[in-house]
Every structure is written in C-alpha cells, then in structure tokens.
Amino acid sequence: MQHAAHATVSDSGMAEPSRQELYHRLSRVLPDVEIAAHMPMIEEINRLKAERGAVILAHNYQTPEIFHGVADITGDSLALARRAGEMDAGIIVVCGVHFMAETAKILNPDRTVLIPSLEAGCSLAESITAADVRELRRRYPGVPVVTYVNTSAEVKAESDVCCTSANAIEVVESLGVDRVLLLPDRFLAAWVDANTDVEVIPWERGACEVHEQFTAELVAEYRATWPGVVVLAHPECRPEVLEAADMAGSTSAMLRFVEQRKARRVALITECSMADNIAAAVEDVEIVRPCTICPHMKKITLEGIRRSLVEGVFEVGVVPEVAARARRAVERMLEVGRGVRG
Ligand code: 13P
Ligand code: SF4
C-alpha cells in the first residue's frame, strides 16, 4: 500500500502494513474479490490524503479496509482523543462516530475536522442532554460530574471531567471524593462502582445499544463450545456479562491482551469489526466473536471517506464557548490519565 507522506501510527500498536502485507491481513477476514474491489479506493484515498495534507483517525470498530487500509492513527476513544490533541495536519478526518469528531474539534479549534457521515451517532450520546446534567447537579449539589466521552460537546461542557472506558476508574479516584455522578452509561457506572470505594451514581437511561445485547448466557455458551476460551468484555456490557467474563477493558486493552498472546483462544464481547481487525493483524490466536455491529460506526465507508477528502464534507463545528468549557473537561481527563494507555 502506498501511504501518504506523513507517518502512519497506530496507538493500537499495529504496524503500518505494506501493500503485500495489507492483502495478507485482509485476506484473513475478507474474500479476495472484496479486497480487490476495495484496493483502488484505498489507494485513491491515500493519494488524496497526501495531496490535501489530511490525517485519518479511525476507531477500533471501523471495518478492516478502513482500519488497515487508510487510517493513519487507530485506537480506542482515549487514544484517539489523545492523538487528536497532538495533530499538526490541517485536516483531520475522523472515522468513528460524531462525538469522537467533536472531541477532535474541541481539541483542535483551528483545524478542519471532517466526519464522512453525519448519521454516525451513538445511543449513549443521545441518551442525555446538557439540561439533564444541570438538573442532576441540582439534585446532587456538590457531587462532581464525570462524563463518558460518548456524549455531545454540550454535555461535556456541563461536566467536571471526562473519562473513557480505559481510564474511568483512575479518573473517578483522582477526584478524591466519596461520591461522583458518572454519566451516561449505567453499565460503565456500575462497573466503576464495583471496582472502587467511591460511590458512583449512574444516569439510569444510558446504555450502548450494541453492548446491552450481550448476555451471560452467551458467555456460558462460548465456554461450553470453545473449551479454555478466555473471555474479554467491554465495560459497556451488563454487570452479569462482566461478572461472567475473565477480563473487562477498553477496545485497546483487549487488543493488547491478544497481541501479547496471553491466550490462544479468546472471545471478544464487543462490536464485530474489533475482532476482524485483530484477526487481520494477529496470527496464531483463535478469535471467537459475536457479530454484533454498531450501525453508527458502519455509516463510515471508503466511499464516504473519499468524498470527505474531495468535497471537504462534513465539517464538524462546536460553538466556541461550548468548546472552551468542554475542552477543560477533556484536558482534565487527559491530565489524569497520562499514565493510562488507550
Ligand atoms: P473504547 O473507548 O473502548 O474504544 O469504546 C468506545 C465505544 O464507543 C465502545 O462502544
Ligand atoms: Fe455508541 Fe455503542 Fe456504537 Fe460505541 S458501540 S459508538 S457506545 S452505540
């Protein structure tokens, strides 16, 4: 693969593949005809990136042809937020969902941030508004508000500090208080509550439409079908699923676990493309996966990325006053989580 002039970096730890290696990786998860169909577009996007001085950030849930083919930086929400704050490219294309693009814009007010589809939302981000947060503050006076990055810029602006699934426990503990509000994912809040001495008050209406589908019965079925399987689950899963799993962690923590070959057979209880991206990059590990997709992440396609670069769409904007307040919460998270890997 001919990549753009700027360096391709993976926070997930995966090295940039050559054209031959890219074929090899993709052939583990895609049929040859599909790879051949994607290749011209992959090459065109990489050429356009170089011409426009653009950089592509892609979340771990992007499809393999995007993740391995055109992304410059890949990772979980924490890694993408961190790297977004270090960009020197004039144009940042975010292949992920809208809140991720907003976070990139909040951290780069003077750069152009593009998202290839305006339909790439998130059920968690949609579950809560800034007015809801203000109401919670009235109900729990003096209790700090920690918001998951899976929220709008307006919600971030109302909060004291943000967190991701990779650093939620550290962020909550860093506040040095007995009680916090952790919004909006009630399952992440329950997981943090179970793993700290801090009382965590949840927002009862928030859940990820993908991760709430997984059940403890599914984990039991995997264990019965694949003896010795090590089960990794995302903290957005229900408490009974996390209880049944061997490890709970962010998408990048799962990837590191597999890359370090801590087990020969692993089950990934998370979004489907995550397993494909790992299977494409890491040999000799058997990966068991439920193919549950995030419909929002799948709104991003190679065709949409090409259009983004050609037409400069869709530009993400955040009202400067909102962005300034949201930036404080995001930067405070990045400060707390310096030692935590995304
Ligand atoms: P990570 O921060 O673990 O990548 O999770 C983001 C997300 O949206 C999971 O559904
Ligand atoms: Fe949002 Fe869930 Fe999709 Fe992640 S997987 S972007 S939390 S809907």
mmCIF file of C-alpha atoms and ligand atoms in Angstrom:
data_model
loop_
_atom_site.group_PDB
_atom_site.id
_atom_site.type_symbol
_atom_site.label_atom_id
_atom_site.label_comp_id
_atom_site.label_asym_id
_atom_site.label_seq_id
_atom_site.Cartn_x
_atom_site.Cartn_y
_atom_site.Cartn_z
ATOM 1 C CA MET A 1 0.000 0.000 0.000
ATOM 2 C CA GLN A 2 1.323 3.444 -0.892
ATOM 3 C CA HIS A 3 0.691 5.534 2.155
ATOM 4 C CA ALA A 4 0.573 9.294 2.422
ATOM 5 C CA ALA A 5 3.821 11.126 3.149
ATOM 6 C CA HIS A 6 3.060 11.628 6.840
ATOM 7 C CA ALA A 7 3.820 8.826 9.265
ATOM 8 C CA THR A 8 1.219 6.191 9.896
ATOM 9 C CA VAL A 9 0.943 5.500 13.586
ATOM 10 C CA SER A 10 -1.183 3.025 15.405
ATOM 11 C CA ASP A 11 -1.993 3.611 19.044
ATOM 12 C CA SER A 12 -3.381 0.139 18.933
ATOM 13 C CA GLY A 13 0.191 -0.964 18.373
ATOM 14 C CA MET A 14 -0.303 -2.424 14.918
ATOM 15 C CA ALA A 15 2.462 -1.577 12.446
ATOM 16 C CA GLU A 16 1.667 0.028 9.096
ATOM 17 C CA PRO A 17 1.282 -2.752 6.518
ATOM 18 C CA SER A 18 2.966 -2.762 3.100
ATOM 19 C CA ARG A 19 0.663 -3.374 0.082
ATOM 20 C CA GLN A 20 1.509 -7.073 0.197
ATOM 21 C CA GLU A 21 1.021 -7.249 3.950
ATOM 22 C CA LEU A 22 -2.289 -5.401 3.604
ATOM 23 C CA TYR A 23 -3.514 -8.080 1.163
ATOM 24 C CA HIS A 24 -2.294 -10.747 3.541
ATOM 25 C CA ARG A 25 -4.064 -9.203 6.544
ATOM 26 C CA LEU A 26 -7.317 -8.512 4.755
ATOM 27 C CA SER A 27 -7.380 -11.992 3.263
ATOM 28 C CA ARG A 28 -7.793 -13.388 6.787
ATOM 29 C CA VAL A 29 -11.126 -11.621 7.129
ATOM 30 C CA LEU A 30 -12.321 -10.695 3.630
ATOM 31 C CA PRO A 31 -12.773 -12.706 0.418
ATOM 32 C CA ASP A 32 -10.251 -11.929 -2.359
ATOM 33 C CA VAL A 33 -12.882 -10.362 -4.619
ATOM 34 C CA GLU A 34 -13.806 -7.908 -1.877
ATOM 35 C CA ILE A 35 -10.176 -6.957 -1.269
ATOM 36 C CA ALA A 36 -9.625 -6.449 -4.996
ATOM 37 C CA ALA A 37 -12.744 -4.273 -5.125
ATOM 38 C CA HIS A 38 -11.505 -2.106 -2.207
ATOM 39 C CA MET A 39 -7.904 -1.658 -3.395
ATOM 40 C CA PRO A 40 -8.386 1.145 -5.979
ATOM 41 C CA MET A 41 -10.368 3.203 -3.453
ATOM 42 C CA ILE A 42 -7.803 2.573 -0.703
ATOM 43 C CA GLU A 43 -5.045 3.811 -2.999
ATOM 44 C CA GLU A 44 -7.034 6.829 -4.124
ATOM 45 C CA ILE A 45 -7.778 7.829 -0.510
ATOM 46 C CA ASN A 46 -4.130 7.510 0.471
ATOM 47 C CA ARG A 47 -3.151 9.691 -2.505
ATOM 48 C CA LEU A 48 -5.810 12.287 -1.656
ATOM 49 C CA LYS A 49 -4.684 12.376 1.978
ATOM 50 C CA ALA A 50 -1.149 13.257 0.906
ATOM 51 C CA GLU A 51 -2.358 15.901 -1.555
ATOM 52 C CA ARG A 52 -4.659 17.587 0.973
ATOM 53 C CA GLY A 53 -2.356 17.290 3.988
ATOM 54 C CA ALA A 54 -5.012 15.315 5.820
ATOM 55 C CA VAL A 55 -4.734 12.728 8.532
ATOM 56 C CA ILE A 56 -7.243 9.928 9.167
ATOM 57 C CA LEU A 57 -8.120 8.827 12.702
ATOM 58 C CA ALA A 58 -10.021 5.537 12.913
ATOM 59 C CA HIS A 59 -11.655 3.876 15.871
ATOM 60 C CA ASN A 60 -11.112 0.167 16.529
ATOM 61 C CA TYR A 61 -14.704 -0.523 15.350
ATOM 62 C CA GLN A 62 -14.060 0.632 11.797
ATOM 63 C CA THR A 63 -14.160 -2.039 9.102
ATOM 64 C CA PRO A 64 -10.822 -3.710 8.208
ATOM 65 C CA GLU A 65 -10.479 -1.990 4.822
ATOM 66 C CA ILE A 66 -10.643 1.386 6.605
ATOM 67 C CA PHE A 67 -8.737 0.403 9.741
ATOM 68 C CA HIS A 68 -5.876 -1.367 7.953
ATOM 69 C CA GLY A 69 -6.144 0.345 4.559
ATOM 70 C CA VAL A 70 -6.367 4.110 5.053
ATOM 71 C CA ALA A 71 -6.102 5.046 8.750
ATOM 72 C CA ASP A 72 -3.035 6.939 9.992
ATOM 73 C CA ILE A 73 -3.955 6.633 13.629
ATOM 74 C CA THR A 74 -6.077 3.881 15.125
ATOM 75 C CA GLY A 75 -7.165 3.187 18.660
ATOM 76 C CA ASP A 76 -9.835 3.409 21.327
ATOM 77 C CA SER A 77 -11.606 6.623 22.341
ATOM 78 C CA LEU A 78 -8.831 7.594 24.750
ATOM 79 C CA ALA A 79 -6.043 7.071 22.216
ATOM 80 C CA LEU A 80 -7.945 8.972 19.537
ATOM 81 C CA ALA A 81 -8.649 11.893 21.902
ATOM 82 C CA ARG A 82 -5.025 11.966 22.968
ATOM 83 C CA ARG A 83 -3.652 11.828 19.432
ATOM 84 C CA ALA A 84 -6.224 14.343 18.207
ATOM 85 C CA GLY A 85 -4.661 16.809 20.623
ATOM 86 C CA GLU A 86 -1.230 16.316 19.022
ATOM 87 C CA MET A 87 -2.146 16.817 15.362
ATOM 88 C CA ASP A 88 -0.315 19.140 13.036
ATOM 89 C CA ALA A 89 -2.253 18.231 9.875
ATOM 90 C CA GLY A 90 -4.600 20.941 8.590
ATOM 91 C CA ILE A 91 -7.431 18.472 8.009
ATOM 92 C CA ILE A 92 -8.440 15.693 10.377
ATOM 93 C CA VAL A 93 -10.867 13.084 9.064
ATOM 94 C CA VAL A 94 -12.467 11.118 11.883
ATOM 95 C CA CYS A 95 -13.636 7.616 11.013
ATOM 96 C CA GLY A 96 -15.729 6.909 14.044
ATOM 97 C CA VAL A 97 -18.888 8.397 15.495
ATOM 98 C CA HIS A 98 -19.872 12.022 15.877
ATOM 99 C CA PHE A 99 -18.781 12.502 19.492
ATOM 100 C CA MET A 100 -15.263 11.391 18.507
ATOM 101 C CA ALA A 101 -15.147 14.003 15.746
ATOM 102 C CA GLU A 102 -16.445 16.635 18.174
ATOM 103 C CA THR A 103 -13.718 15.723 20.651
ATOM 104 C CA ALA A 104 -11.136 16.142 17.884
ATOM 105 C CA LYS A 105 -12.626 19.576 17.062
ATOM 106 C CA ILE A 106 -12.728 20.603 20.740
ATOM 107 C CA LEU A 107 -9.008 19.869 20.939
ATOM 108 C CA ASN A 108 -8.263 21.450 17.531
ATOM 109 C CA PRO A 109 -10.445 24.556 17.265
ATOM 110 C CA ASP A 110 -8.318 25.987 14.448
ATOM 111 C CA ARG A 111 -8.161 22.896 12.255
ATOM 112 C CA THR A 112 -10.731 21.462 9.885
ATOM 113 C CA VAL A 113 -12.320 18.334 11.311
ATOM 114 C CA LEU A 114 -14.381 16.201 8.938
ATOM 115 C CA ILE A 115 -16.635 13.221 9.519
ATOM 116 C CA PRO A 116 -17.589 11.166 6.452
ATOM 117 C CA SER A 117 -21.213 10.674 7.572
ATOM 118 C CA LEU A 118 -23.482 12.865 9.671
ATOM 119 C CA GLU A 119 -25.529 9.787 10.554
ATOM 120 C CA ALA A 120 -22.765 8.258 12.695
ATOM 121 C CA GLY A 121 -24.337 8.876 16.112
ATOM 122 C CA CYS A 122 -24.245 6.919 19.376
ATOM 123 C CA SER A 123 -27.072 5.686 21.619
ATOM 124 C CA LEU A 124 -25.148 6.769 24.712
ATOM 125 C CA ALA A 125 -24.534 10.285 23.425
ATOM 126 C CA GLU A 126 -28.199 10.577 22.503
ATOM 127 C CA SER A 127 -29.426 9.477 25.951
ATOM 128 C CA ILE A 128 -28.542 12.691 27.786
ATOM 129 C CA THR A 129 -28.674 16.454 27.234
ATOM 130 C CA ALA A 130 -26.949 19.415 28.848
ATOM 131 C CA ALA A 131 -30.267 20.264 30.578
ATOM 132 C CA ASP A 132 -30.310 16.748 32.096
ATOM 133 C CA VAL A 133 -26.840 17.324 33.540
ATOM 134 C CA ARG A 134 -27.870 20.695 35.014
ATOM 135 C CA GLU A 135 -30.898 19.000 36.603
ATOM 136 C CA LEU A 136 -28.679 16.274 38.086
ATOM 137 C CA ARG A 137 -26.398 18.948 39.561
ATOM 138 C CA ARG A 138 -29.442 20.495 41.231
ATOM 139 C CA ARG A 139 -30.449 17.070 42.579
ATOM 140 C CA TYR A 140 -26.930 16.205 43.805
ATOM 141 C CA PRO A 141 -25.386 19.520 44.857
ATOM 142 C CA GLY A 142 -21.605 19.421 45.175
ATOM 143 C CA VAL A 143 -21.245 15.941 43.641
ATOM 144 C CA PRO A 144 -18.673 16.034 40.804
ATOM 145 C CA VAL A 145 -19.918 15.130 37.339
ATOM 146 C CA VAL A 146 -17.782 12.703 35.336
ATOM 147 C CA THR A 147 -18.969 12.219 31.753
ATOM 148 C CA TYR A 148 -18.017 9.424 29.451
ATOM 149 C CA VAL A 149 -16.589 10.844 26.205
ATOM 150 C CA ASN A 150 -19.568 9.225 24.453
ATOM 151 C CA THR A 151 -21.515 12.477 24.905
ATOM 152 C CA SER A 152 -22.164 15.680 22.977
ATOM 153 C CA ALA A 153 -19.908 18.726 23.377
ATOM 154 C CA GLU A 154 -22.768 20.459 25.269
ATOM 155 C CA VAL A 155 -22.862 17.649 27.840
ATOM 156 C CA LYS A 156 -19.069 17.661 28.185
ATOM 157 C CA ALA A 157 -19.262 21.421 28.757
ATOM 158 C CA GLU A 158 -21.523 20.841 31.790
ATOM 159 C CA SER A 159 -19.195 18.301 33.371
ATOM 160 C CA ASP A 160 -16.164 18.500 35.642
ATOM 161 C CA VAL A 161 -14.091 15.892 33.865
ATOM 162 C CA CYS A 162 -14.482 13.342 31.080
ATOM 163 C CA CYS A 163 -13.461 9.694 31.056
ATOM 164 C CA THR A 164 -13.300 6.747 28.665
ATOM 165 C CA SER A 165 -13.627 3.050 29.388
ATOM 166 C CA ALA A 166 -9.804 2.904 29.564
ATOM 167 C CA ASN A 167 -9.411 5.424 32.378
ATOM 168 C CA ALA A 168 -12.819 5.696 34.136
ATOM 169 C CA ILE A 169 -11.595 4.159 37.397
ATOM 170 C CA GLU A 170 -8.479 6.371 37.535
ATOM 171 C CA VAL A 171 -10.476 9.497 36.728
ATOM 172 C CA VAL A 172 -13.089 8.788 39.408
ATOM 173 C CA GLU A 173 -10.429 8.016 42.018
ATOM 174 C CA SER A 174 -8.430 11.122 41.086
ATOM 175 C CA LEU A 175 -11.224 13.351 42.372
ATOM 176 C CA GLY A 176 -10.643 12.334 45.998
ATOM 177 C CA VAL A 177 -14.351 12.353 46.886
ATOM 178 C CA ASP A 178 -16.791 9.752 48.270
ATOM 179 C CA ARG A 179 -19.457 10.152 45.595
ATOM 180 C CA VAL A 180 -19.494 11.005 41.893
ATOM 181 C CA LEU A 181 -22.062 11.113 39.130
ATOM 182 C CA LEU A 182 -20.858 9.050 36.139
ATOM 183 C CA LEU A 183 -22.913 9.712 33.009
ATOM 184 C CA PRO A 184 -24.459 8.471 30.798
ATOM 185 C CA ASP A 185 -23.624 4.729 30.605
ATOM 186 C CA ARG A 186 -25.272 2.994 33.539
ATOM 187 C CA PHE A 187 -23.302 -0.215 32.984
ATOM 188 C CA LEU A 188 -19.953 1.557 32.916
ATOM 189 C CA ALA A 189 -21.049 3.377 36.091
ATOM 190 C CA ALA A 190 -21.920 0.034 37.749
ATOM 191 C CA TRP A 191 -18.548 -1.410 36.711
ATOM 192 C CA VAL A 192 -16.624 1.541 38.150
ATOM 193 C CA ASP A 193 -18.752 1.420 41.309
ATOM 194 C CA ALA A 194 -17.866 -2.269 41.743
ATOM 195 C CA ASN A 195 -14.156 -1.561 41.290
ATOM 196 C CA THR A 196 -13.630 1.463 43.534
ATOM 197 C CA ASP A 197 -14.509 2.613 47.034
ATOM 198 C CA VAL A 198 -16.205 5.644 45.530
ATOM 199 C CA GLU A 199 -19.996 5.588 45.322
ATOM 200 C CA VAL A 200 -20.923 6.019 41.662
ATOM 201 C CA ILE A 201 -24.345 7.467 40.864
ATOM 202 C CA PRO A 202 -25.491 6.464 37.355
ATOM 203 C CA TRP A 203 -27.775 8.012 34.742
ATOM 204 C CA GLU A 204 -30.400 5.294 34.555
ATOM 205 C CA ARG A 205 -31.386 5.956 30.933
ATOM 206 C CA GLY A 206 -27.985 5.455 29.319
ATOM 207 C CA ALA A 207 -26.795 2.246 27.637
ATOM 208 C CA CYS A 208 -24.971 1.251 24.488
ATOM 209 C CA GLU A 209 -27.408 -0.343 22.054
ATOM 210 C CA VAL A 210 -24.680 -2.769 20.943
ATOM 211 C CA HIS A 211 -23.214 -3.900 24.260
ATOM 212 C CA GLU A 212 -26.528 -4.166 26.110
ATOM 213 C CA GLN A 213 -27.441 -7.014 23.743
ATOM 214 C CA PHE A 214 -24.820 -9.380 25.186
ATOM 215 C CA THR A 215 -25.895 -11.829 27.893
ATOM 216 C CA ALA A 216 -24.255 -14.057 30.490
ATOM 217 C CA GLU A 217 -25.869 -16.999 28.620
ATOM 218 C CA LEU A 218 -23.806 -16.103 25.550
ATOM 219 C CA VAL A 219 -20.617 -16.206 27.628
ATOM 220 C CA ALA A 220 -21.656 -19.608 29.063
ATOM 221 C CA GLU A 221 -22.363 -20.872 25.540
ATOM 222 C CA TYR A 222 -18.906 -19.757 24.371
ATOM 223 C CA ARG A 223 -17.249 -21.512 27.279
ATOM 224 C CA ALA A 224 -19.171 -24.718 26.523
ATOM 225 C CA THR A 225 -18.435 -24.582 22.786
ATOM 226 C CA TRP A 226 -14.793 -23.439 22.911
ATOM 227 C CA PRO A 227 -13.062 -25.059 25.886
ATOM 228 C CA GLY A 228 -10.407 -22.899 27.512
ATOM 229 C CA VAL A 229 -11.612 -19.717 25.822
ATOM 230 C CA VAL A 230 -10.614 -16.507 27.629
ATOM 231 C CA VAL A 231 -13.493 -14.053 27.588
ATOM 232 C CA LEU A 232 -12.779 -10.318 27.196
ATOM 233 C CA ALA A 233 -15.737 -7.962 27.568
ATOM 234 C CA HIS A 234 -16.155 -4.228 27.141
ATOM 235 C CA PRO A 235 -17.233 -2.312 30.301
ATOM 236 C CA GLU A 236 -20.349 -1.112 28.447
ATOM 237 C CA CYS A 237 -21.713 -4.663 28.862
ATOM 238 C CA ARG A 238 -24.247 -5.556 31.561
ATOM 239 C CA PRO A 239 -22.839 -6.372 35.034
ATOM 240 C CA GLU A 240 -23.743 -10.083 34.698
ATOM 241 C CA VAL A 241 -21.734 -10.277 31.458
ATOM 242 C CA LEU A 242 -18.695 -8.599 33.041
ATOM 243 C CA GLU A 243 -19.073 -10.917 36.021
ATOM 244 C CA ALA A 244 -19.013 -13.930 33.677
ATOM 245 C CA ALA A 245 -16.004 -12.616 31.689
ATOM 246 C CA ASP A 246 -12.313 -13.109 32.531
ATOM 247 C CA MET A 247 -11.315 -9.525 31.797
ATOM 248 C CA ALA A 248 -13.113 -6.214 31.253
ATOM 249 C CA GLY A 249 -11.392 -3.452 29.347
ATOM 250 C CA SER A 250 -11.462 -0.872 26.602
ATOM 251 C CA THR A 251 -11.093 -1.934 22.992
ATOM 252 C CA SER A 252 -7.354 -1.155 23.044
ATOM 253 C CA ALA A 253 -6.878 -3.106 26.279
ATOM 254 C CA MET A 254 -8.461 -6.096 24.509
ATOM 255 C CA LEU A 255 -6.152 -5.670 21.544
ATOM 256 C CA ARG A 256 -3.073 -5.513 23.774
ATOM 257 C CA PHE A 257 -4.217 -8.671 25.531
ATOM 258 C CA VAL A 258 -4.443 -10.527 22.218
ATOM 259 C CA GLU A 259 -1.208 -9.047 20.809
ATOM 260 C CA GLN A 260 0.672 -10.114 23.895
ATOM 261 C CA ARG A 261 -0.708 -13.609 23.225
ATOM 262 C CA LYS A 262 -1.919 -14.065 26.752
ATOM 263 C CA ALA A 263 -4.261 -16.783 25.485
ATOM 264 C CA ARG A 264 -4.507 -18.959 22.349
ATOM 265 C CA ARG A 265 -8.283 -18.689 22.170
ATOM 266 C CA VAL A 266 -10.189 -15.537 23.108
ATOM 267 C CA ALA A 267 -13.783 -14.393 22.872
ATOM 268 C CA LEU A 268 -14.329 -10.681 22.284
ATOM 269 C CA ILE A 269 -17.618 -9.469 23.711
ATOM 270 C CA THR A 270 -17.787 -6.218 21.818
ATOM 271 C CA GLU A 271 -18.504 -4.804 18.386
ATOM 272 C CA CYS A 272 -17.876 -7.109 15.437
ATOM 273 C CA SER A 273 -15.201 -5.205 13.469
ATOM 274 C CA MET A 274 -12.941 -5.112 16.506
ATOM 275 C CA ALA A 275 -12.496 -8.875 16.208
ATOM 276 C CA ASP A 276 -11.972 -8.632 12.445
ATOM 277 C CA ASN A 277 -9.262 -6.002 12.876
ATOM 278 C CA ILE A 278 -7.458 -8.096 15.443
ATOM 279 C CA ALA A 279 -7.865 -11.299 13.429
ATOM 280 C CA ALA A 280 -6.424 -9.492 10.396
ATOM 281 C CA ALA A 281 -3.352 -8.349 12.315
ATOM 282 C CA VAL A 282 -2.535 -11.075 14.813
ATOM 283 C CA GLU A 283 -1.804 -14.644 13.778
ATOM 284 C CA ASP A 284 -1.951 -17.784 15.900
ATOM 285 C CA VAL A 285 -4.795 -16.641 18.127
ATOM 286 C CA GLU A 286 -8.249 -18.102 17.668
ATOM 287 C CA ILE A 287 -10.847 -15.378 17.985
ATOM 288 C CA VAL A 288 -14.441 -16.146 18.861
ATOM 289 C CA ARG A 289 -16.823 -13.268 18.284
ATOM 290 C CA PRO A 290 -20.485 -12.377 18.313
ATOM 291 C CA CYS A 291 -21.034 -10.495 15.078
ATOM 292 C CA THR A 292 -22.980 -7.630 16.590
ATOM 293 C CA ILE A 293 -22.367 -4.408 14.713
ATOM 294 C CA CYS A 294 -22.657 -0.776 15.716
ATOM 295 C CA PRO A 295 -24.915 0.667 12.999
ATOM 296 C CA HIS A 296 -23.457 4.134 13.586
ATOM 297 C CA MET A 297 -19.834 3.112 13.121
ATOM 298 C CA LYS A 298 -20.871 1.345 9.912
ATOM 299 C CA LYS A 299 -22.106 4.603 8.375
ATOM 300 C CA ILE A 300 -18.437 5.298 7.623
ATOM 301 C CA THR A 301 -17.332 3.777 4.321
ATOM 302 C CA LEU A 302 -14.376 4.093 1.962
ATOM 303 C CA GLU A 303 -16.641 5.903 -0.500
ATOM 304 C CA GLY A 304 -17.668 8.387 2.225
ATOM 305 C CA ILE A 305 -14.030 8.994 3.208
ATOM 306 C CA ARG A 306 -13.091 9.690 -0.391
ATOM 307 C CA ARG A 307 -15.984 12.159 -0.656
ATOM 308 C CA SER A 308 -14.876 13.823 2.589
ATOM 309 C CA LEU A 309 -11.419 14.426 1.162
ATOM 310 C CA VAL A 310 -12.641 15.568 -2.246
ATOM 311 C CA GLU A 311 -15.538 17.797 -1.128
ATOM 312 C CA GLY A 312 -14.432 18.756 2.373
ATOM 313 C CA VAL A 313 -17.561 17.284 3.976
ATOM 314 C CA PHE A 314 -18.906 17.061 6.615
ATOM 315 C CA GLU A 315 -17.250 19.755 8.636
ATOM 316 C CA VAL A 316 -17.705 19.396 12.384
ATOM 317 C CA GLY A 317 -18.244 22.612 14.315
ATOM 318 C CA VAL A 318 -18.611 23.318 18.016
ATOM 319 C CA VAL A 319 -19.774 26.699 19.356
ATOM 320 C CA PRO A 320 -16.548 28.288 20.700
ATOM 321 C CA GLU A 321 -17.943 28.996 24.186
ATOM 322 C CA VAL A 322 -19.180 25.375 24.490
ATOM 323 C CA ALA A 323 -15.900 24.056 23.071
ATOM 324 C CA ALA A 324 -13.879 26.024 25.619
ATOM 325 C CA ARG A 325 -15.819 24.559 28.556
ATOM 326 C CA ALA A 326 -15.820 21.053 27.067
ATOM 327 C CA ARG A 327 -12.061 21.323 26.443
ATOM 328 C CA ARG A 328 -11.455 21.875 30.156
ATOM 329 C CA ALA A 329 -13.224 18.578 30.957
ATOM 330 C CA VAL A 330 -11.401 16.658 28.194
ATOM 331 C CA GLU A 331 -7.986 18.102 29.073
ATOM 332 C CA ARG A 332 -8.521 17.368 32.742
ATOM 333 C CA MET A 333 -9.183 13.745 31.760
ATOM 334 C CA LEU A 334 -6.038 13.617 29.631
ATOM 335 C CA GLU A 335 -4.057 15.047 32.521
ATOM 336 C CA VAL A 336 -5.394 12.447 34.980
ATOM 337 C CA GLY A 337 -5.000 9.602 32.592
ATOM 338 C CA ARG A 338 -1.406 10.346 31.479
ATOM 339 C CA GLY A 339 -0.249 7.013 32.821
ATOM 340 C CA VAL A 340 -3.222 5.090 31.425
ATOM 341 C CA ARG A 341 -2.839 3.532 27.982
ATOM 342 C CA GLY A 342 -5.654 3.972 25.483
HETATM 343 P P1 13P B 1 -13.463 2.395 23.599
HETATM 344 O O1 13P B 1 -13.121 3.688 24.243
HETATM 345 O O2 13P B 1 -13.153 1.212 24.441
HETATM 346 O O3 13P B 1 -12.853 2.310 22.253
HETATM 347 O O4 13P B 1 -15.045 2.347 23.409
HETATM 348 C C1 13P B 1 -15.741 3.281 22.658
HETATM 349 C C2 13P B 1 -17.060 2.813 22.306
HETATM 350 O O5 13P B 1 -17.846 3.515 21.709
HETATM 351 C C3 13P B 1 -17.416 1.475 22.712
HETATM 352 O O6 13P B 1 -18.701 1.191 22.310
HETATM 353 FE FE1 SF4 B 2 -22.065 4.245 20.797
HETATM 354 FE FE2 SF4 B 2 -22.331 1.687 21.406
HETATM 355 FE FE3 SF4 B 2 -21.780 2.372 18.907
HETATM 356 FE FE4 SF4 B 2 -19.920 2.624 20.838
HETATM 357 S S1 SF4 B 2 -20.817 0.731 20.052
HETATM 358 S S2 SF4 B 2 -20.427 4.135 19.281
HETATM 359 S S3 SF4 B 2 -21.213 3.212 22.580
HETATM 360 S S4 SF4 B 2 -23.659 2.872 20.033
#
